[in-house]
Amino acid sequence: MSTEENRAEDSVGQLNEADLLEVLKESADEVFLTMIGLVGVLVDESCDDDAVDIEKSEGERVEYEAVVSFSGQRSGAVILRAGVEGALDITRGLLMLGEEDAVEDEEIMDALGECANMLTGSLKCKALDPSGGFTLSTPNIGKSVVVDYDNHLGGLVYRLEKGCTSVEIWLDEAA
Amino acid sequence: MNKLLIVDDSSTMRKIIMRVLRQAEIPVETILEASNGIEALEALTANPDVNLILSDVNMPEMNGIDLVKKVRESKPKDELPIIMVTTEGGDSMREQAIQGGANGYVCKPFTPDTFSEALKPYVD
């Protein structure tokens, strides 16, 4: 293994679950404020095997999921989940639409994918892979996306304007 | 007057870029859209007077780095500027893009000010 690869591994290895979750919080705050124009209120977080649940904490059923996978020294994924109202908050914020503007389902899916993409990109730059080498997938978006990772590292639930959303990090156990 | 080509597989991001261009009052005659590098090359063939490309990096079919390299086979940096607009903010990706022939690099998330500052040297 080259010195550069060793450095990259050390850099990832030094970050524990709590550190990564803190960086995810920074990334979420930055993306929500800069691109969506919202200050997300953190209402729940977990840093263990128990996945956060927006239905349990906020009473909103998950209707949309967007997954961006990363691979490199560690493999995993960032998953953004939202109910209808949370998804509309994100879409209207990104596109600067008012409540009176109609939003197509296709626009919602694309907006959530882009939001997940920005969150994962930010996490990658800030923590996982500041020097490069990791690759990101294009977003996998749907109403029930299969997640092929077994280690739930942590998750955050945010209340937005009318709805809520959760952001989670999953890692490949084998890595 | 500027004729721009926006290349991104996300229609949301293409709309955001168009909105920021309007907010920054950058005079644009035409905005063309493509969702990957292959579509972008087709758009350039049909519209050889495009004078600025804004491209994502991570796209299906043909990514942004390969698009830059392909465009540079026929158009030098000063003839057709290309600015990458991407979440891929790491130094390694930035170096690859610049070495491949990109003129500039804007990381998402961005503020309208950051974005328009990056474009200013290349628009009329």
mmCIF file of C-alpha atoms in Angstrom:
data_model
loop_
_atom_site.group_PDB
_atom_site.id
_atom_site.type_symbol
_atom_site.label_atom_id
_atom_site.label_comp_id
_atom_site.label_asym_id
_atom_site.label_seq_id
_atom_site.Cartn_x
_atom_site.Cartn_y
_atom_site.Cartn_z
ATOM 1 C CA MET A 1 0.000 0.000 0.000
ATOM 2 C CA SER A 2 1.376 3.439 -0.930
ATOM 3 C CA THR A 3 2.025 6.211 1.602
ATOM 4 C CA GLU A 4 -0.871 8.176 0.118
ATOM 5 C CA GLU A 5 -3.235 5.211 0.522
ATOM 6 C CA ASN A 6 -2.046 4.766 4.115
ATOM 7 C CA ARG A 7 -2.747 8.429 4.839
ATOM 8 C CA ALA A 8 -6.220 8.143 3.367
ATOM 9 C CA GLU A 9 -6.944 5.048 5.449
ATOM 10 C CA ASP A 10 -5.639 6.731 8.620
ATOM 11 C CA SER A 11 -7.724 9.793 7.903
ATOM 12 C CA VAL A 12 -10.895 7.722 7.600
ATOM 13 C CA GLY A 13 -9.919 5.428 10.471
ATOM 14 C CA GLN A 14 -9.494 8.360 12.867
ATOM 15 C CA LEU A 15 -13.103 9.411 12.461
ATOM 16 C CA ASN A 16 -15.386 7.618 14.843
ATOM 17 C CA GLU A 17 -19.158 7.388 14.464
ATOM 18 C CA ALA A 18 -19.808 10.526 16.505
ATOM 19 C CA ASP A 19 -17.274 12.528 14.445
ATOM 20 C CA LEU A 20 -18.877 11.468 11.174
ATOM 21 C CA LEU A 21 -22.329 12.320 12.467
ATOM 22 C CA GLU A 22 -21.095 15.775 13.520
ATOM 23 C CA VAL A 23 -19.726 16.348 10.017
ATOM 24 C CA LEU A 24 -23.038 15.160 8.563
ATOM 25 C CA LYS A 25 -24.782 17.778 10.741
ATOM 26 C CA GLU A 26 -22.467 20.493 9.378
ATOM 27 C CA SER A 27 -23.136 19.310 5.830
ATOM 28 C CA ALA A 28 -26.904 19.220 6.345
ATOM 29 C CA ASP A 29 -26.934 22.708 7.900
ATOM 30 C CA GLU A 30 -24.885 24.044 4.983
ATOM 31 C CA VAL A 31 -27.000 22.415 2.269
ATOM 32 C CA PHE A 32 -30.346 23.303 3.876
ATOM 33 C CA LEU A 33 -29.393 26.925 4.444
ATOM 34 C CA THR A 34 -27.414 27.644 1.265
ATOM 35 C CA MET A 35 -29.434 25.759 -1.320
ATOM 36 C CA ILE A 36 -32.892 25.294 0.201
ATOM 37 C CA GLY A 37 -33.085 28.522 2.188
ATOM 38 C CA LEU A 38 -34.239 26.739 5.348
ATOM 39 C CA VAL A 39 -32.822 26.308 8.804
ATOM 40 C CA GLY A 40 -33.529 22.665 9.601
ATOM 41 C CA VAL A 41 -34.343 22.035 13.258
ATOM 42 C CA LEU A 42 -32.648 18.888 14.508
ATOM 43 C CA VAL A 43 -35.316 16.923 16.385
ATOM 44 C CA ASP A 44 -33.766 13.463 16.697
ATOM 45 C CA GLU A 45 -30.424 11.759 16.228
ATOM 46 C CA SER A 46 -28.963 8.336 16.720
ATOM 47 C CA CYS A 47 -25.428 7.063 16.623
ATOM 48 C CA ASP A 48 -25.956 3.323 16.863
ATOM 49 C CA ASP A 49 -27.729 0.442 15.171
ATOM 50 C CA ASP A 50 -31.190 1.934 15.672
ATOM 51 C CA ALA A 51 -32.144 3.776 12.523
ATOM 52 C CA VAL A 52 -33.861 7.114 13.037
ATOM 53 C CA ASP A 53 -37.543 7.030 12.197
ATOM 54 C CA ILE A 54 -39.348 10.175 11.082
ATOM 55 C CA GLU A 55 -42.722 8.475 11.499
ATOM 56 C CA LYS A 56 -41.930 7.666 15.138
ATOM 57 C CA SER A 57 -40.447 11.046 15.991
ATOM 58 C CA GLU A 58 -42.533 13.357 13.777
ATOM 59 C CA GLY A 59 -45.520 11.293 12.708
ATOM 60 C CA GLU A 60 -44.767 11.654 9.013
ATOM 61 C CA ARG A 61 -44.683 8.508 6.859
ATOM 62 C CA VAL A 62 -41.640 8.133 4.576
ATOM 63 C CA GLU A 63 -42.696 8.468 0.945
ATOM 64 C CA TYR A 64 -39.419 9.319 -0.800
ATOM 65 C CA GLU A 65 -35.878 7.993 -0.490
ATOM 66 C CA ALA A 66 -32.688 9.084 -2.231
ATOM 67 C CA VAL A 67 -29.477 7.101 -1.874
ATOM 68 C CA VAL A 68 -25.975 8.140 -2.930
ATOM 69 C CA SER A 69 -23.314 5.471 -2.467
ATOM 70 C CA PHE A 70 -19.631 6.141 -1.936
ATOM 71 C CA SER A 71 -16.703 3.787 -2.403
ATOM 72 C CA GLY A 72 -13.043 4.052 -1.570
ATOM 73 C CA GLN A 73 -11.229 3.162 1.647
ATOM 74 C CA ARG A 74 -14.710 2.679 3.114
ATOM 75 C CA SER A 75 -17.888 1.950 1.219
ATOM 76 C CA GLY A 76 -21.332 3.022 2.213
ATOM 77 C CA ALA A 77 -24.169 5.358 1.457
ATOM 78 C CA VAL A 78 -25.955 8.481 2.543
ATOM 79 C CA ILE A 79 -29.730 8.107 2.557
ATOM 80 C CA LEU A 80 -32.169 10.994 2.554
ATOM 81 C CA ARG A 81 -35.758 10.094 3.475
ATOM 82 C CA ALA A 82 -38.788 12.343 3.558
ATOM 83 C CA GLY A 83 -42.535 12.304 3.819
ATOM 84 C CA VAL A 84 -44.670 14.211 1.318
ATOM 85 C CA GLU A 85 -44.484 17.535 3.174
ATOM 86 C CA GLY A 86 -40.749 17.273 3.854
ATOM 87 C CA ALA A 87 -40.095 16.381 0.205
ATOM 88 C CA LEU A 88 -42.154 19.377 -0.899
ATOM 89 C CA ASP A 89 -40.209 21.662 1.473
ATOM 90 C CA ILE A 90 -36.934 20.508 -0.098
ATOM 91 C CA THR A 91 -38.205 20.750 -3.679
ATOM 92 C CA ARG A 92 -39.837 24.164 -3.279
ATOM 93 C CA GLY A 93 -36.745 25.447 -1.463
ATOM 94 C CA LEU A 94 -34.297 24.248 -4.101
ATOM 95 C CA LEU A 95 -36.418 25.542 -6.980
ATOM 96 C CA MET A 96 -37.531 28.680 -5.123
ATOM 97 C CA LEU A 97 -41.198 27.878 -5.687
ATOM 98 C CA GLY A 98 -44.102 29.258 -3.697
ATOM 99 C CA GLU A 99 -46.846 27.203 -2.074
ATOM 100 C CA GLU A 100 -49.168 28.069 -4.953
ATOM 101 C CA ASP A 101 -46.795 26.522 -7.505
ATOM 102 C CA ALA A 102 -47.629 22.992 -8.622
ATOM 103 C CA VAL A 103 -44.841 20.446 -8.189
ATOM 104 C CA GLU A 104 -44.640 17.264 -10.264
ATOM 105 C CA ASP A 105 -43.615 13.975 -8.670
ATOM 106 C CA GLU A 106 -40.675 13.817 -11.084
ATOM 107 C CA GLU A 107 -39.433 17.200 -9.806
ATOM 108 C CA ILE A 108 -39.647 15.985 -6.209
ATOM 109 C CA MET A 109 -37.634 12.850 -6.953
ATOM 110 C CA ASP A 110 -34.970 14.806 -8.843
ATOM 111 C CA ALA A 111 -34.737 17.459 -6.106
ATOM 112 C CA LEU A 112 -34.294 14.843 -3.382
ATOM 113 C CA GLY A 113 -31.623 13.129 -5.470
ATOM 114 C CA GLU A 114 -29.743 16.401 -5.883
ATOM 115 C CA CYS A 115 -30.059 17.145 -2.173
ATOM 116 C CA ALA A 116 -28.663 13.686 -1.290
ATOM 117 C CA ASN A 117 -25.900 14.247 -3.829
ATOM 118 C CA MET A 118 -24.870 17.545 -2.211
ATOM 119 C CA LEU A 119 -24.987 16.041 1.301
ATOM 120 C CA THR A 120 -22.797 13.108 0.272
ATOM 121 C CA GLY A 121 -20.394 15.345 -1.667
ATOM 122 C CA SER A 122 -20.028 17.619 1.328
ATOM 123 C CA LEU A 123 -19.457 14.678 3.701
ATOM 124 C CA LYS A 124 -16.899 13.270 1.278
ATOM 125 C CA CYS A 125 -14.925 16.527 1.098
ATOM 126 C CA LYS A 126 -15.106 17.344 4.791
ATOM 127 C CA ALA A 127 -14.474 13.950 6.335
ATOM 128 C CA LEU A 128 -14.365 10.794 4.285
ATOM 129 C CA ASP A 129 -11.978 11.762 1.595
ATOM 130 C CA PRO A 130 -10.521 15.282 1.663
ATOM 131 C CA SER A 131 -7.645 14.329 -0.635
ATOM 132 C CA GLY A 132 -9.684 12.538 -3.295
ATOM 133 C CA GLY A 133 -9.894 8.922 -4.363
ATOM 134 C CA PHE A 134 -13.452 8.131 -3.290
ATOM 135 C CA THR A 135 -16.101 7.878 -5.962
ATOM 136 C CA LEU A 136 -19.773 8.749 -5.618
ATOM 137 C CA SER A 137 -22.667 7.091 -7.404
ATOM 138 C CA THR A 138 -25.382 9.009 -9.154
ATOM 139 C CA PRO A 139 -28.462 9.208 -6.893
ATOM 140 C CA ASN A 140 -30.819 6.234 -6.688
ATOM 141 C CA ILE A 141 -34.231 7.732 -6.038
ATOM 142 C CA GLY A 142 -37.555 6.127 -5.365
ATOM 143 C CA LYS A 143 -40.386 5.483 -2.980
ATOM 144 C CA SER A 144 -38.800 2.354 -1.537
ATOM 145 C CA VAL A 145 -35.121 2.027 -2.344
ATOM 146 C CA VAL A 146 -33.315 -1.177 -1.324
ATOM 147 C CA VAL A 147 -30.253 -0.378 0.793
ATOM 148 C CA ASP A 148 -27.486 -2.924 0.462
ATOM 149 C CA TYR A 149 -25.479 -1.893 3.555
ATOM 150 C CA ASP A 150 -25.740 -3.538 6.934
ATOM 151 C CA ASN A 151 -24.075 -1.115 9.346
ATOM 152 C CA HIS A 152 -26.226 1.881 10.273
ATOM 153 C CA LEU A 153 -23.670 4.402 11.508
ATOM 154 C CA GLY A 154 -26.036 7.165 12.484
ATOM 155 C CA GLY A 155 -28.916 9.340 11.486
ATOM 156 C CA LEU A 156 -30.474 12.758 11.963
ATOM 157 C CA VAL A 157 -34.082 13.913 11.765
ATOM 158 C CA TYR A 158 -34.791 17.525 10.828
ATOM 159 C CA ARG A 159 -38.011 19.461 10.946
ATOM 160 C CA LEU A 160 -38.184 21.744 7.933
ATOM 161 C CA GLU A 161 -40.961 24.225 7.110
ATOM 162 C CA LYS A 162 -44.054 21.998 6.980
ATOM 163 C CA GLY A 163 -42.578 18.520 7.016
ATOM 164 C CA CYS A 164 -39.461 16.709 8.038
ATOM 165 C CA THR A 165 -36.599 14.688 6.605
ATOM 166 C CA SER A 166 -33.955 12.274 7.828
ATOM 167 C CA VAL A 167 -30.342 11.867 6.745
ATOM 168 C CA GLU A 168 -28.498 8.643 7.522
ATOM 169 C CA ILE A 169 -25.023 7.188 6.985
ATOM 170 C CA TRP A 170 -24.663 3.480 6.314
ATOM 171 C CA LEU A 171 -21.353 1.624 5.954
ATOM 172 C CA ASP A 172 -20.423 -1.678 4.404
ATOM 173 C CA GLU A 173 -19.699 -4.044 7.302
ATOM 174 C CA ALA A 174 -17.050 -5.862 5.297
ATOM 175 C CA ALA A 175 -14.876 -2.743 4.815
ATOM 176 C CA MET B 1 -24.536 38.098 -25.882
ATOM 177 C CA ASN B 2 -23.904 34.831 -24.094
ATOM 178 C CA LYS B 3 -25.007 31.436 -25.335
ATOM 179 C CA LEU B 4 -24.629 28.918 -22.515
ATOM 180 C CA LEU B 5 -24.753 25.149 -22.318
ATOM 181 C CA ILE B 6 -25.663 23.687 -18.909
ATOM 182 C CA VAL B 7 -24.753 20.015 -18.510
ATOM 183 C CA ASP B 8 -26.141 18.194 -15.468
ATOM 184 C CA ASP B 9 -28.102 14.976 -15.040
ATOM 185 C CA SER B 10 -30.266 16.720 -12.435
ATOM 186 C CA SER B 11 -33.000 18.911 -13.895
ATOM 187 C CA THR B 12 -33.211 20.527 -10.444
ATOM 188 C CA MET B 13 -29.615 21.697 -10.643
ATOM 189 C CA ARG B 14 -30.092 22.979 -14.214
ATOM 190 C CA LYS B 15 -33.054 25.042 -12.962
ATOM 191 C CA ILE B 16 -31.075 26.329 -9.971
ATOM 192 C CA ILE B 17 -28.242 27.456 -12.251
ATOM 193 C CA MET B 18 -30.702 29.242 -14.577
ATOM 194 C CA ARG B 19 -32.285 30.981 -11.589
ATOM 195 C CA VAL B 20 -28.883 32.124 -10.266
ATOM 196 C CA LEU B 21 -27.942 33.447 -13.717
ATOM 197 C CA ARG B 22 -31.143 35.533 -13.725
ATOM 198 C CA GLN B 23 -30.539 36.747 -10.160
ATOM 199 C CA ALA B 24 -26.987 37.767 -11.042
ATOM 200 C CA GLU B 25 -28.363 39.611 -14.100
ATOM 201 C CA ILE B 26 -25.878 37.901 -16.378
ATOM 202 C CA PRO B 27 -27.036 38.706 -19.913
ATOM 203 C CA VAL B 28 -27.864 35.443 -21.656
ATOM 204 C CA GLU B 29 -29.311 35.120 -25.132
ATOM 205 C CA THR B 30 -29.817 31.359 -25.104
ATOM 206 C CA ILE B 31 -29.466 28.577 -22.558
ATOM 207 C CA LEU B 32 -29.123 25.040 -23.859
ATOM 208 C CA GLU B 33 -29.441 22.011 -21.598
ATOM 209 C CA ALA B 34 -27.918 18.531 -21.666
ATOM 210 C CA SER B 35 -28.097 15.751 -19.098
ATOM 211 C CA ASN B 36 -24.723 14.105 -19.807
ATOM 212 C CA GLY B 37 -21.524 14.516 -21.806
ATOM 213 C CA ILE B 38 -22.815 12.786 -24.922
ATOM 214 C CA GLU B 39 -25.887 15.018 -25.132
ATOM 215 C CA ALA B 40 -23.603 18.013 -24.554
ATOM 216 C CA LEU B 41 -21.368 17.085 -27.505
ATOM 217 C CA GLU B 42 -24.470 16.705 -29.697
ATOM 218 C CA ALA B 43 -25.703 20.126 -28.571
ATOM 219 C CA LEU B 44 -22.302 21.657 -29.369
ATOM 220 C CA THR B 45 -22.297 20.157 -32.858
ATOM 221 C CA ALA B 46 -25.729 21.658 -33.517
ATOM 222 C CA ASN B 47 -24.784 24.966 -31.826
ATOM 223 C CA PRO B 48 -21.133 25.747 -32.531
ATOM 224 C CA ASP B 49 -21.593 29.337 -31.288
ATOM 225 C CA VAL B 50 -22.002 28.279 -27.620
ATOM 226 C CA ASN B 51 -19.536 30.477 -25.701
ATOM 227 C CA LEU B 52 -19.623 28.980 -22.186
ATOM 228 C CA ILE B 53 -20.216 25.499 -20.777
ATOM 229 C CA LEU B 54 -21.229 24.852 -17.152
ATOM 230 C CA SER B 55 -20.866 21.150 -16.445
ATOM 231 C CA ASP B 56 -21.379 18.708 -13.601
ATOM 232 C CA VAL B 57 -18.677 16.042 -13.099
ATOM 233 C CA ASN B 58 -20.531 12.947 -11.943
ATOM 234 C CA MET B 59 -23.005 12.020 -14.698
ATOM 235 C CA PRO B 60 -24.109 8.804 -16.420
ATOM 236 C CA GLU B 61 -23.125 7.959 -20.037
ATOM 237 C CA MET B 62 -20.213 10.442 -20.209
ATOM 238 C CA ASN B 63 -18.921 12.302 -17.151
ATOM 239 C CA GLY B 64 -17.818 15.927 -17.014
ATOM 240 C CA ILE B 65 -14.066 15.245 -17.055
ATOM 241 C CA ASP B 66 -14.360 13.175 -20.245
ATOM 242 C CA LEU B 67 -16.556 15.888 -21.766
ATOM 243 C CA VAL B 68 -13.885 18.526 -21.084
ATOM 244 C CA LYS B 69 -11.182 16.374 -22.661
ATOM 245 C CA LYS B 70 -13.345 15.739 -25.725
ATOM 246 C CA VAL B 71 -14.195 19.421 -26.189
ATOM 247 C CA ARG B 72 -10.521 20.395 -25.834
ATOM 248 C CA GLU B 73 -9.640 18.215 -28.838
ATOM 249 C CA SER B 74 -11.160 20.933 -31.018
ATOM 250 C CA LYS B 75 -11.680 24.042 -28.853
ATOM 251 C CA PRO B 76 -8.941 25.574 -26.674
ATOM 252 C CA LYS B 77 -9.611 27.116 -23.247
ATOM 253 C CA ASP B 78 -9.735 30.709 -24.486
ATOM 254 C CA GLU B 79 -12.180 29.865 -27.285
ATOM 255 C CA LEU B 80 -14.743 27.938 -25.226
ATOM 256 C CA PRO B 81 -14.462 28.244 -21.422
ATOM 257 C CA ILE B 82 -15.770 25.338 -19.334
ATOM 258 C CA ILE B 83 -16.632 25.698 -15.652
ATOM 259 C CA MET B 84 -17.279 22.612 -13.589
ATOM 260 C CA VAL B 85 -20.214 22.867 -11.124
ATOM 261 C CA THR B 86 -20.101 19.863 -8.851
ATOM 262 C CA THR B 87 -20.281 18.296 -5.409
ATOM 263 C CA GLU B 88 -16.937 16.638 -6.193
ATOM 264 C CA GLY B 89 -14.966 19.256 -4.274
ATOM 265 C CA GLY B 90 -11.822 17.246 -3.453
ATOM 266 C CA ASP B 91 -8.408 18.487 -4.592
ATOM 267 C CA SER B 92 -7.825 15.411 -6.700
ATOM 268 C CA MET B 93 -11.002 15.882 -8.751
ATOM 269 C CA ARG B 94 -10.337 19.612 -9.109
ATOM 270 C CA GLU B 95 -6.820 18.875 -10.412
ATOM 271 C CA GLN B 96 -8.161 16.300 -12.867
ATOM 272 C CA ALA B 97 -10.669 18.820 -14.206
ATOM 273 C CA ILE B 98 -8.178 21.667 -14.553
ATOM 274 C CA GLN B 99 -5.536 19.400 -16.103
ATOM 275 C CA GLY B 100 -8.179 18.065 -18.471
ATOM 276 C CA GLY B 101 -8.856 21.605 -19.666
ATOM 277 C CA ALA B 102 -11.540 23.123 -17.421
ATOM 278 C CA ASN B 103 -11.216 26.880 -16.832
ATOM 279 C CA GLY B 104 -12.866 26.978 -13.407
ATOM 280 C CA TYR B 105 -14.494 24.950 -10.656
ATOM 281 C CA VAL B 106 -17.518 25.742 -8.459
ATOM 282 C CA CYS B 107 -18.432 23.407 -5.584
ATOM 283 C CA LYS B 108 -22.019 22.683 -4.582
ATOM 284 C CA PRO B 109 -23.548 23.860 -2.315
ATOM 285 C CA PHE B 110 -22.785 27.391 -3.534
ATOM 286 C CA THR B 111 -24.151 30.841 -2.839
ATOM 287 C CA PRO B 112 -25.378 32.981 -5.764
ATOM 288 C CA ASP B 113 -22.436 35.343 -5.121
ATOM 289 C CA THR B 114 -19.819 32.561 -5.274
ATOM 290 C CA PHE B 115 -21.382 31.251 -8.443
ATOM 291 C CA SER B 116 -21.622 34.560 -10.297
ATOM 292 C CA GLU B 117 -18.064 35.529 -9.243
ATOM 293 C CA ALA B 118 -16.767 32.323 -10.840
ATOM 294 C CA LEU B 119 -18.614 33.106 -14.069
ATOM 295 C CA LYS B 120 -17.765 36.792 -14.378
ATOM 296 C CA PRO B 121 -14.424 36.403 -16.200
ATOM 297 C CA TYR B 122 -16.128 34.378 -18.936
ATOM 298 C CA VAL B 123 -19.344 36.253 -19.657
ATOM 299 C CA ASP B 124 -19.917 39.443 -21.663
#
